[in-house]
CSV table of C-alpha atoms and ligand atoms in Angstrom, one decimal:
chain,number,residue,atom,x,y,z
A,1,MET,CA,16.1,-131.9,45.1
A,2,PRO,CA,16.0,-129.0,42.7
A,3,ILE,CA,17.5,-125.6,43.2
A,4,ILE,CA,15.0,-123.1,42.8
A,5,ASP,CA,15.4,-119.3,42.7
A,6,ILE,CA,13.1,-116.6,43.3
A,7,VAL,CA,13.9,-113.8,40.8
A,8,VAL,CA,12.7,-110.3,42.0
A,9,PRO,CA,12.8,-107.2,40.1
A,10,CYS,CA,13.0,-104.1,42.2
A,11,TYR,CA,12.6,-100.6,41.1
A,12,ASN,CA,12.6,-98.1,43.9
A,13,GLU,CA,11.3,-100.6,46.3
A,14,GLU,CA,13.0,-99.3,49.6
A,15,GLU,CA,9.7,-99.3,51.3
A,16,CYS,CA,8.5,-102.7,50.2
A,17,LEU,CA,11.6,-104.9,50.5
A,18,PRO,CA,12.0,-105.0,54.4
A,19,LEU,CA,8.2,-105.9,54.4
A,20,THR,CA,7.7,-108.5,51.7
A,21,MET,CA,11.2,-110.3,51.4
A,22,PRO,CA,11.2,-111.6,55.2
A,23,ARG,CA,7.9,-113.3,53.9
A,24,LEU,CA,9.2,-114.6,50.7
A,25,LEU,CA,12.4,-116.1,52.8
A,26,GLU,CA,10.0,-117.7,55.1
A,27,LYS,CA,8.4,-119.4,52.0
A,28,LEU,CA,11.9,-120.2,50.8
A,29,LYS,CA,12.5,-121.8,54.0
A,30,SER,CA,9.4,-123.7,54.4
A,31,LEU,CA,10.0,-125.5,51.0
A,32,ILE,CA,13.3,-126.2,52.1
A,33,ALA,CA,12.3,-127.6,55.4
A,34,ALA,CA,9.7,-129.6,53.7
A,35,GLY,CA,12.2,-131.2,51.7
A,36,LYS,CA,10.7,-129.7,48.3
A,37,ILE,CA,13.6,-127.6,47.3
A,38,ASP,CA,17.4,-127.7,47.8
A,39,GLU,CA,19.1,-125.9,50.4
A,40,ALA,CA,21.1,-123.9,47.8
A,41,SER,CA,17.9,-122.2,46.8
A,42,SER,CA,17.7,-118.4,46.9
A,43,ILE,CA,15.9,-115.1,46.5
A,44,VAL,CA,17.6,-113.1,43.6
A,45,MET,CA,16.7,-109.4,44.0
A,46,VAL,CA,17.4,-107.4,40.8
A,47,ASP,CA,17.9,-103.7,41.3
A,48,ASP,CA,16.6,-102.1,38.5
A,49,GLY,CA,18.8,-98.9,38.2
A,50,SER,CA,16.8,-97.7,41.5
A,51,LYS,CA,17.1,-94.0,42.7
A,52,ASP,CA,16.3,-94.6,46.3
A,53,LYS,CA,17.8,-97.2,48.8
A,54,THR,CA,16.9,-100.2,47.1
A,55,TRP,CA,20.3,-101.4,46.7
A,56,GLU,CA,21.5,-100.4,50.5
A,57,VAL,CA,18.2,-102.5,51.7
A,58,ILE,CA,19.3,-105.6,49.3
A,59,THR,CA,22.9,-105.4,50.7
A,60,SER,CA,21.7,-105.5,54.3
A,61,LEU,CA,19.3,-108.3,53.6
A,62,HIS,CA,22.1,-110.1,51.9
A,63,GLU,CA,24.2,-109.7,55.3
A,64,GLN,CA,21.4,-110.9,57.3
A,65,ASP,CA,20.7,-114.2,55.2
A,66,PRO,CA,22.7,-115.8,52.6
A,67,HIS,CA,19.5,-116.8,51.0
A,68,TYR,CA,19.1,-113.2,49.7
A,69,ARG,CA,21.1,-112.6,46.6
A,70,GLY,CA,21.2,-109.6,44.6
A,71,LEU,CA,22.0,-108.3,41.3
A,72,LYS,CA,22.6,-104.5,40.4
A,73,LEU,CA,21.8,-103.2,37.3
A,74,SER,CA,23.9,-99.9,36.2
A,75,HIS,CA,20.9,-98.2,35.0
A,76,ASN,CA,16.9,-98.5,35.0
A,77,ARG,CA,16.2,-100.8,32.2
A,78,GLY,CA,12.7,-101.6,32.8
A,79,HIS,CA,10.9,-104.4,34.3
A,80,GLN,CA,11.3,-106.9,31.4
A,81,TYR,CA,15.1,-106.2,31.3
A,82,ALA,CA,15.3,-106.8,35.1
A,83,LEU,CA,13.5,-110.0,34.8
A,84,VAL,CA,15.7,-111.5,32.2
A,85,ALA,CA,18.8,-110.1,34.0
A,86,GLY,CA,17.4,-112.4,36.9
A,87,VAL,CA,16.9,-115.1,34.8
A,88,GLU,CA,20.2,-115.4,32.9
A,89,TYR,CA,21.8,-115.2,36.3
A,90,SER,CA,19.6,-117.8,37.6
A,91,ALA,CA,20.0,-120.2,34.5
A,92,LYS,CA,23.6,-120.9,35.3
A,93,ARG,CA,23.0,-122.1,38.9
A,94,ALA,CA,19.5,-123.2,39.6
A,95,ASP,CA,17.0,-125.9,38.2
A,96,ALA,CA,14.2,-123.5,38.0
A,97,SER,CA,13.4,-119.9,38.7
A,98,ILE,CA,10.1,-118.0,39.8
A,99,SER,CA,9.7,-114.4,38.9
A,100,ILE,CA,7.7,-112.4,41.1
A,101,ASP,CA,7.0,-108.7,41.7
A,102,ALA,CA,8.5,-107.1,44.9
A,103,ASP,CA,5.2,-105.6,46.1
A,104,LEU,CA,4.1,-109.4,46.4
A,105,GLN,CA,0.4,-108.5,44.8
A,106,ASP,CA,1.0,-111.8,43.6
A,107,ASP,CA,0.0,-114.7,46.0
A,108,ILE,CA,2.9,-116.3,47.6
A,109,ASP,CA,1.4,-119.4,48.5
A,110,ALA,CA,0.9,-120.3,44.9
A,111,ILE,CA,4.7,-120.9,45.0
A,112,ASP,CA,4.1,-124.3,46.4
A,113,GLN,CA,1.8,-125.3,43.8
A,114,MET,CA,4.1,-124.2,41.3
A,115,VAL,CA,6.8,-126.1,42.7
A,116,GLU,CA,4.7,-129.0,42.6
A,117,GLU,CA,3.8,-128.6,39.2
A,118,PHE,CA,7.5,-128.4,38.4
A,119,ALA,CA,8.1,-131.7,40.3
A,120,LYS,CA,5.5,-133.4,38.0
A,121,GLY,CA,7.4,-132.4,34.8
A,122,ALA,CA,6.0,-129.0,33.8
A,123,ASP,CA,8.6,-126.8,32.4
A,124,ILE,CA,6.6,-123.6,32.6
A,125,VAL,CA,4.1,-122.9,35.3
A,126,TYR,CA,1.9,-119.8,34.7
A,127,GLY,CA,0.7,-117.8,37.6
A,128,VAL,CA,-2.9,-116.8,36.7
A,129,ARG,CA,-5.1,-114.4,38.4
A,130,SER,CA,-8.5,-115.5,39.2
A,131,SER,CA,-9.9,-111.9,39.6
A,132,ARG,CA,-8.9,-108.5,39.0
A,133,GLU,CA,-10.8,-106.9,42.3
A,134,THR,CA,-7.8,-105.2,43.3
A,135,ASP,CA,-7.6,-103.1,40.0
A,136,THR,CA,-9.0,-99.8,39.3
A,137,PHE,CA,-11.7,-99.8,36.7
A,138,PHE,CA,-9.4,-98.2,34.2
A,139,LYS,CA,-6.7,-100.9,34.7
A,140,ARG,CA,-9.2,-103.6,34.5
A,141,ALA,CA,-10.9,-102.5,31.1
A,142,THR,CA,-7.9,-101.4,29.2
A,143,ALA,CA,-6.0,-105.0,30.3
A,144,GLN,CA,-9.0,-106.8,29.1
A,145,GLY,CA,-9.3,-104.9,26.1
A,146,TYR,CA,-5.6,-105.1,25.5
A,147,TYR,CA,-5.4,-108.8,25.6
A,148,ARG,CA,-8.3,-109.0,23.2
A,149,ILE,CA,-6.6,-107.0,20.8
A,150,LEU,CA,-3.4,-108.9,21.0
A,151,GLN,CA,-5.0,-112.0,20.9
A,152,LYS,CA,-7.9,-111.9,18.3
A,153,TRP,CA,-6.5,-109.2,16.2
A,154,ALA,CA,-2.6,-109.5,16.4
A,155,GLY,CA,-2.7,-113.2,16.6
A,156,VAL,CA,-0.2,-113.2,19.5
A,157,GLU,CA,-0.6,-116.2,22.2
A,158,VAL,CA,-1.1,-114.7,25.4
A,159,ILE,CA,-2.3,-116.3,28.7
A,160,TYR,CA,-5.1,-114.5,29.9
A,161,ASN,CA,-4.9,-112.8,33.2
A,162,HIS,CA,-1.2,-114.0,33.4
A,163,ALA,CA,1.6,-111.3,34.0
A,164,ASP,CA,5.2,-112.0,35.0
A,165,PHE,CA,4.5,-114.4,37.9
A,166,ARG,CA,5.9,-117.9,36.6
A,167,LEU,CA,8.2,-120.7,37.0
A,168,MET,CA,10.5,-121.6,34.2
A,169,SER,CA,12.7,-124.7,34.4
A,170,LYS,CA,16.3,-124.5,33.2
A,171,LYS,CA,15.4,-125.8,29.8
A,172,ALA,CA,12.8,-123.1,29.4
A,173,MET,CA,15.0,-120.5,31.0
A,174,ASP,CA,17.7,-121.3,28.2
A,175,ALA,CA,15.2,-121.4,25.6
A,176,LEU,CA,14.2,-117.7,26.5
A,177,LEU,CA,17.6,-116.4,26.5
A,178,GLU,CA,18.2,-117.4,22.9
A,179,TYR,CA,15.8,-114.7,22.1
A,180,LYS,CA,18.2,-111.9,21.4
A,181,GLU,CA,16.0,-109.1,20.6
A,182,SER,CA,16.2,-106.1,22.7
A,183,ALA,CA,12.2,-105.1,22.9
A,184,LEU,CA,11.5,-108.0,24.9
A,185,PHE,CA,7.6,-108.9,25.6
A,186,LEU,CA,8.0,-111.7,27.8
A,187,ARG,CA,4.0,-112.4,27.8
A,188,GLY,CA,4.3,-112.9,24.2
A,189,ILE,CA,7.5,-114.8,23.9
A,190,VAL,CA,7.1,-117.4,27.0
A,191,PRO,CA,4.0,-119.3,25.6
A,192,GLU,CA,6.0,-119.5,22.1
A,193,LEU,CA,8.6,-121.5,24.0
A,194,GLY,CA,6.3,-124.3,23.8
A,195,PHE,CA,7.6,-127.3,26.1
A,196,LYS,CA,5.1,-128.7,29.1
A,197,THR,CA,3.2,-126.1,30.8
A,198,ALA,CA,0.8,-125.8,33.8
A,199,LYS,CA,-1.3,-123.1,35.2
A,200,VAL,CA,-1.8,-122.0,38.9
A,201,THR,CA,-4.4,-119.7,39.8
A,202,TYR,CA,-4.4,-117.3,42.8
A,203,ALA,CA,-6.0,-113.9,44.0
A,204,ARG,CA,-4.0,-110.9,43.3
A,205,LYS,CA,-3.7,-108.5,46.3
A,206,GLU,CA,-2.9,-104.8,46.8
A,207,ARG,CA,0.5,-103.5,46.9
A,208,GLU,CA,2.2,-103.8,50.2
A,209,ALA,CA,4.0,-100.4,50.2
A,210,GLY,CA,5.0,-97.9,47.9
A,211,GLN,CA,3.4,-96.8,44.7
A,212,THR,CA,3.4,-98.5,41.2
A,213,HIS,CA,6.2,-97.9,39.4
A,214,TYR,CA,4.2,-98.7,36.0
A,215,SER,CA,3.4,-95.2,35.0
A,216,LEU,CA,0.8,-95.1,32.2
A,217,SER,CA,3.5,-94.4,29.9
A,218,LYS,CA,5.6,-97.6,30.7
A,219,MET,CA,2.2,-99.6,30.5
A,220,LEU,CA,1.5,-98.1,27.0
A,221,SER,CA,4.9,-98.7,25.9
A,222,LEU,CA,4.8,-102.4,27.2
A,223,ALA,CA,1.4,-102.7,25.3
A,224,TRP,CA,2.7,-101.2,22.0
A,225,ASN,CA,5.8,-103.4,22.2
A,226,GLY,CA,3.6,-106.3,22.5
A,227,VAL,CA,1.6,-105.9,19.1
A,228,THR,CA,4.8,-104.5,17.3
A,229,SER,CA,7.1,-107.0,18.3
A,230,PHE,CA,4.9,-110.0,17.3
A,231,SER,CA,2.8,-108.8,14.7
A,232,ILE,CA,3.2,-106.9,11.3
A,233,LYS,CA,-0.7,-106.7,11.2
A,234,PRO,CA,-0.8,-102.9,11.9
A,235,LEU,CA,1.1,-102.5,8.5
A,236,ARG,CA,-1.3,-104.6,6.6
A,237,GLU,CA,-4.4,-103.1,8.5
A,238,ILE,CA,-3.2,-99.3,7.5
A,239,PHE,CA,-3.0,-100.5,3.8
A,240,ARG,CA,-6.4,-101.6,3.7
A,241,PHE,CA,-7.3,-98.8,5.7
A,242,GLY,CA,-5.8,-96.4,3.1
A,243,LEU,CA,-7.3,-98.4,0.2
A,244,LEU,CA,-10.7,-97.8,1.9
A,245,PHE,CA,-10.3,-94.3,2.1
A,246,MET,CA,-9.1,-93.8,-1.4
A,247,ILE,CA,-12.2,-95.7,-2.8
A,248,LEU,CA,-14.5,-93.8,-0.7
A,249,SER,CA,-13.1,-90.4,-1.6
A,250,VAL,CA,-13.2,-91.4,-5.2
A,251,ILE,CA,-16.7,-92.4,-4.9
A,252,ALA,CA,-17.7,-89.2,-3.2
A,253,MET,CA,-16.1,-86.9,-5.5
A,254,VAL,CA,-17.8,-89.0,-8.5
A,255,THR,CA,-21.3,-88.6,-6.7
A,256,PHE,CA,-20.4,-84.8,-6.2
A,257,GLY,CA,-19.7,-84.7,-10.0
A,258,VAL,CA,-23.0,-86.5,-11.0
A,259,LEU,CA,-25.2,-84.6,-8.8
A,260,GLN,CA,-23.7,-81.4,-10.0
A,261,GLY,CA,-23.9,-82.5,-13.6
A,262,VAL,CA,-27.6,-83.1,-13.4
A,263,LYS,CA,-27.9,-80.0,-11.5
A,264,VAL,CA,-29.1,-81.2,-8.2
A,265,LEU,CA,-26.4,-79.5,-6.7
A,266,PRO,CA,-24.8,-76.1,-7.9
A,267,TYR,CA,-21.2,-76.4,-8.8
A,268,ASP,CA,-18.6,-76.2,-6.4
A,269,GLY,CA,-15.1,-77.2,-6.5
A,270,LEU,CA,-14.2,-76.8,-3.0
A,271,PRO,CA,-15.5,-79.9,-1.5
A,272,TYR,CA,-13.1,-82.0,-4.1
A,273,ILE,CA,-10.1,-80.0,-2.9
A,274,LEU,CA,-10.8,-80.1,0.8
A,275,GLY,CA,-11.9,-83.7,0.6
A,276,SER,CA,-8.6,-85.0,-1.3
A,277,ILE,CA,-6.3,-83.1,1.0
A,278,PHE,CA,-7.8,-84.3,4.1
A,279,LEU,CA,-8.2,-87.8,3.0
A,280,MET,CA,-4.8,-88.1,1.4
A,281,GLY,CA,-2.9,-86.2,4.3
A,282,GLY,CA,-4.6,-88.7,6.5
A,283,ILE,CA,-3.5,-91.6,5.0
A,284,LEU,CA,-0.3,-90.8,4.4
A,285,LEU,CA,0.6,-89.6,7.8
A,286,ALA,CA,-1.0,-92.6,9.3
A,287,ALA,CA,0.9,-95.2,7.1
A,288,MET,CA,4.1,-93.0,7.6
A,289,GLY,CA,3.6,-93.3,11.4
A,290,ILE,CA,3.4,-97.2,11.3
A,291,LEU,CA,6.1,-97.8,8.9
A,292,GLY,CA,8.2,-95.3,11.1
A,293,VAL,CA,7.6,-97.6,14.1
A,294,TYR,CA,8.8,-100.9,12.3
A,295,VAL,CA,11.6,-98.8,10.7
A,296,GLY,CA,12.6,-97.7,14.3
A,297,LYS,CA,12.5,-101.3,15.5
A,298,VAL,CA,14.6,-102.4,12.8
A,299,ASN,CA,16.9,-99.7,13.6
A,300,TYR,CA,17.1,-100.7,17.2
A,301,GLU,CA,17.5,-104.3,16.8
A,302,VAL,CA,20.1,-104.3,14.1
A,303,LYS,CA,22.4,-102.3,16.4
A,304,LYS,CA,22.5,-105.6,18.9
A,305,ARG,CA,22.9,-103.3,21.9
A,306,PRO,CA,23.4,-105.3,25.1
A,307,ARG,CA,20.4,-105.3,27.1
A,308,TYR,CA,21.7,-104.4,30.8
A,309,PHE,CA,24.9,-104.3,32.6
A,310,ILE,CA,25.3,-105.7,35.9
A,311,GLU,CA,27.2,-103.6,38.3
A,312,GLU,CA,27.4,-105.7,41.3
A,313,THR,CA,26.5,-109.0,42.5
A,314,LEU,CA,25.8,-110.3,46.2
A,315,GLU,CA,26.0,-113.9,46.3
B,401,UDP,N1,10.0,-102.7,38.2
B,401,UDP,C1,11.2,-102.7,37.7
B,401,UDP,N2,11.5,-101.6,36.8
B,401,UDP,C2,11.0,-100.6,36.3
B,401,UDP,C3,9.4,-100.7,36.9
B,401,UDP,C4,9.1,-101.6,37.8
B,401,UDP,O1,11.9,-103.5,38.0
B,401,UDP,O2,11.2,-99.9,35.6
B,401,UDP,C5,9.3,-103.7,39.2
B,401,UDP,C6,8.9,-103.3,40.3
B,401,UDP,O3,9.7,-103.0,41.4
B,401,UDP,C7,8.1,-104.5,40.8
B,401,UDP,C8,7.5,-105.0,39.2
B,401,UDP,O4,8.5,-104.3,38.3
B,401,UDP,O5,8.6,-105.4,41.3
B,401,UDP,C9,6.1,-104.5,39.0
B,401,UDP,O6,6.0,-103.2,39.2
B,401,UDP,P1,4.6,-102.4,39.8
B,401,UDP,O7,4.0,-103.2,41.4
B,401,UDP,O8,5.0,-101.2,40.2
B,401,UDP,O9,3.6,-102.6,38.7
B,401,UDP,P2,2.2,-103.1,38.8
B,401,UDP,O10,1.8,-104.2,39.6
B,401,UDP,O11,1.4,-101.6,39.3
B,401,UDP,O12,1.7,-103.2,37.6
B,402,MG,MG1,2.7,-104.5,41.6
């Protein structure tokens, strides 16, 4: 029977964990009882440097039942890093891991199907949301637009409506851990791994308690990382854009010159001066901004900084 770890990134989830973890434990125990997974399977809560009592809650859960394990990151590193920390831990002891958010917005009943697909030989099982009814209009619209941009424009392979609820076999986890870049965008990397995959659909629910920790700025930075980590298209596009602007400005100025030459318009030098200043300024700034992003990324990656430190482990 396979050992399967459920990896839960937790950031300021003191309100959520006491409600959601017992339900997850029940699920784990029912799978153990049904002989689908090994008794040594566990729930690995990764405390992503929370500022509230999350670690205390994890500690007390661990004392109640040995199936609960905890990892404490020394600092808030963000959801993606917390997930990787959990996967790295789990790859050493389990045959597969399932990642799920602490608020259990994702349906834990989909776990049964994930385990089944794994038993049938899948290395990666994606949890895919069947609807986005519980999302605000804003989140739905931006998420959909974003997936489209990623896929169609930047050419990143992503699974539509899949967040980070997925099962990964030991093989897939080891492959993922080979990616050493520090700006991780798991949704783009995991499909790139290949292997045998399967999908499980479920309906996403409301958050159990507390509030979202994905602020608009965290979401934007994830989205931006998704594009710039996987594609250099913005660089090429901005180049084309600049070229277009240059051609247009030359055409505009030549047109002005001709119209003034044949005295349709009175002579005035200002349009040329203003036009060229604004156009060149705009092009240069945009191009430099984009360049800056990539240079910044290179600067960040060449440092090969560690992604996180584990301060404490409960096992
Ligand atoms: N999370 C984390 N570190 C962060 C922000 C969030 O580990 O810096 C965790 C959080 O505890 C939760 C998951 O990531 O388990 C998803 O966050 P949330 O539910 O707040 O996001 P939403 O579902 O609103 O997108
Ligand atoms: Mg959530």
